[in-house]
CSV table of C-alpha atoms in Angstrom, one decimal:
chain,number,residue,atom,x,y,z
L,1,MET,CA,-36.9,-22.4,-2.7
L,2,GLU,CA,-39.8,-22.0,-0.4
L,3,PHE,CA,-39.5,-22.3,3.4
L,4,ASN,CA,-42.7,-22.8,6.1
L,5,ARG,CA,-42.1,-21.2,8.9
L,6,GLY,CA,-45.4,-20.5,10.9
L,7,ASP,CA,-48.2,-19.1,8.9
L,8,TRP,CA,-45.7,-17.6,6.7
L,9,ILE,CA,-43.9,-18.9,3.5
L,10,TRP,CA,-39.8,-17.7,2.8
L,11,GLU,CA,-38.9,-17.3,-1.0
L,12,LEU,CA,-35.9,-17.1,-2.4
L,13,MET,CA,-36.9,-14.6,-5.6
L,14,LEU,CA,-35.2,-12.6,-8.3
L,15,THR,CA,-37.4,-9.2,-9.4
L,16,ARG,CA,-36.8,-7.3,-11.7
L,17,ARG,CA,-37.9,-3.3,-12.7
L,18,PRO,CA,-37.6,-0.6,-14.4
L,19,SER,CA,-33.8,0.6,-13.7
L,20,ASP,CA,-35.0,4.6,-12.4
L,21,THR,CA,-37.4,3.1,-9.6
L,22,HIS,CA,-37.2,2.1,-6.4
L,23,PHE,CA,-38.8,-0.4,-4.0
L,24,SER,CA,-42.2,1.1,-2.3
L,25,LYS,CA,-41.4,0.2,2.0
L,26,SER,CA,-43.6,-2.5,3.8
L,27,SER,CA,-45.9,-2.2,7.2
L,28,THR,CA,-43.3,-4.8,8.3
L,29,PRO,CA,-39.4,-3.9,9.3
L,30,GLY,CA,-37.2,-4.6,7.0
L,31,GLY,CA,-39.1,-5.1,3.9
L,32,GLU,CA,-39.7,-4.1,0.8
L,33,SER,CA,-42.8,-4.1,-1.2
L,34,PRO,CA,-43.1,-5.1,-5.0
L,35,LEU,CA,-44.5,-1.9,-6.2
L,36,ALA,CA,-41.8,0.1,-7.7
L,37,ARG,CA,-42.1,3.7,-7.4
L,38,ASP,CA,-40.2,6.6,-9.0
L,39,ASP,CA,-38.3,9.9,-7.1
L,40,ASP,CA,-41.6,11.4,-5.7
L,41,ASN,CA,-42.8,8.3,-4.9
L,42,THR,CA,-45.6,8.1,-7.2
L,43,LEU,CA,-46.6,4.8,-8.1
L,44,VAL,CA,-45.2,3.4,-11.8
L,45,THR,CA,-45.5,-0.2,-12.2
L,46,HIS,CA,-45.7,-3.9,-9.9
L,47,ALA,CA,-42.2,-5.3,-9.7
L,48,VAL,CA,-42.5,-8.8,-11.9
L,49,LEU,CA,-40.6,-12.1,-9.4
L,50,PHE,CA,-38.8,-14.7,-10.7
L,51,ASP,CA,-37.5,-18.1,-9.5
L,52,GLY,CA,-34.5,-16.9,-7.4
L,53,THR,CA,-33.8,-20.6,-6.4
L,54,LYS,CA,-31.4,-20.7,-10.5
L,55,THR,CA,-30.3,-17.5,-9.7
L,56,ALA,CA,-28.3,-18.2,-7.3
L,57,LEU,CA,-27.7,-21.9,-8.3
L,58,ALA,CA,-25.9,-20.3,-11.4
L,59,ILE,CA,-23.7,-18.0,-9.2
L,60,ALA,CA,-23.0,-20.1,-7.1
L,61,GLY,CA,-21.7,-22.3,-9.7
L,62,THR,CA,-20.0,-19.5,-11.5
L,63,CYS,CA,-18.5,-18.9,-7.9
L,64,PHE,CA,-16.9,-21.8,-7.7
L,65,ALA,CA,-15.9,-23.1,-10.9
L,66,LEU,CA,-13.6,-18.9,-10.8
L,67,GLY,CA,-12.6,-20.5,-7.4
L,68,VAL,CA,-11.5,-23.8,-8.7
L,69,VAL,CA,-10.1,-21.5,-12.1
L,70,VAL,CA,-8.3,-19.5,-9.9
L,71,ALA,CA,-7.3,-20.5,-7.1
L,72,PRO,CA,-3.7,-22.0,-8.2
L,73,HIS,CA,-2.7,-19.1,-9.7
L,74,VAL,CA,-3.4,-17.2,-7.2
L,75,LYS,CA,-1.9,-19.7,-5.3
L,76,SER,CA,1.0,-19.4,-7.5
L,77,GLY,CA,1.4,-16.1,-7.3
L,78,LEU,CA,1.2,-16.1,-3.7
L,79,ILE,CA,4.5,-18.2,-3.4
L,80,SER,CA,6.1,-16.4,-5.9
L,81,LEU,CA,5.8,-13.0,-4.0
L,82,LYS,CA,7.3,-15.5,-1.1
L,83,SER,CA,10.2,-16.2,-2.6
L,84,LYS,CA,10.6,-12.6,-4.3
L,85,LEU,CA,10.3,-11.0,0.0
L,86,ARG,CA,12.4,-13.9,2.0
L,87,ARG,CA,15.2,-13.5,-1.5
L,88,ARG,CA,14.6,-9.7,-0.8
L,89,ALA,CA,15.0,-9.4,3.1
L,90,GLU,CA,18.3,-12.2,2.7
L,91,GLU,CA,19.0,-9.3,0.3
L,92,THR,CA,19.5,-6.1,3.0
L,93,THR,CA,20.6,-8.9,5.2
L,94,ASP,CA,23.4,-8.9,3.1
L,95,ALA,CA,23.8,-5.5,2.4
L,96,GLU,CA,23.0,-4.3,6.1
L,97,THR,CA,25.7,-6.4,7.8
L,98,PRO,CA,26.8,-4.7,11.4
L,99,VAL,CA,29.7,-2.9,10.5
L,100,PRO,CA,32.0,-1.8,14.3
L,101,LEU,CA,32.1,1.1,15.6
L,102,THR,CA,34.9,2.6,17.1
L,103,VAL,CA,34.7,4.9,19.7
L,104,VAL,CA,36.8,8.4,20.1
L,105,ALA,CA,37.4,10.1,22.9
L,106,GLU,CA,36.9,13.9,23.3
L,107,VAL,CA,40.0,15.2,23.3
L,108,GLU,CA,40.8,19.9,23.1
L,109,PRO,CA,41.9,20.8,21.6
L,110,GLU,CA,45.8,22.2,21.6
L,111,GLN,CA,46.3,25.5,23.2
L,112,PRO,CA,49.7,28.0,21.6
L,113,ASP,CA,51.7,27.0,24.7
L,114,PRO,CA,52.1,31.1,26.3
L,115,PRO,CA,54.8,33.8,26.3
L,116,ARG,CA,57.7,33.9,28.8
L,117,LEU,CA,58.7,36.2,30.1
L,118,ARG,CA,62.8,36.5,29.4
L,119,ALA,CA,64.9,37.9,32.9
L,120,VAL,CA,65.9,41.1,32.3
């Protein structure tokens, strides 16, 4: 897949390089060079470039196919979860039926009558 933009051609590429390497930094900000370097920044090899269009289409097709296969299962799972949550909410509501509260006035504890004096 190529795009001609002014004096530059942009192309989607898939690269292959040894796993213990990284790309060289390019002088273009945000860009990388196809030179594969090790952790000491020593040049190891050149990365191999492949056409990325076929790979991008294969990935997009696989994602679409997975979506078609998985979507019904996800939908039924969400519907099942929704009904379980609804049932649980109804059970909770039934179990937690409000009980009317009775207000009881606070009463001072009874004190014994003070002793009476007898007249003699």
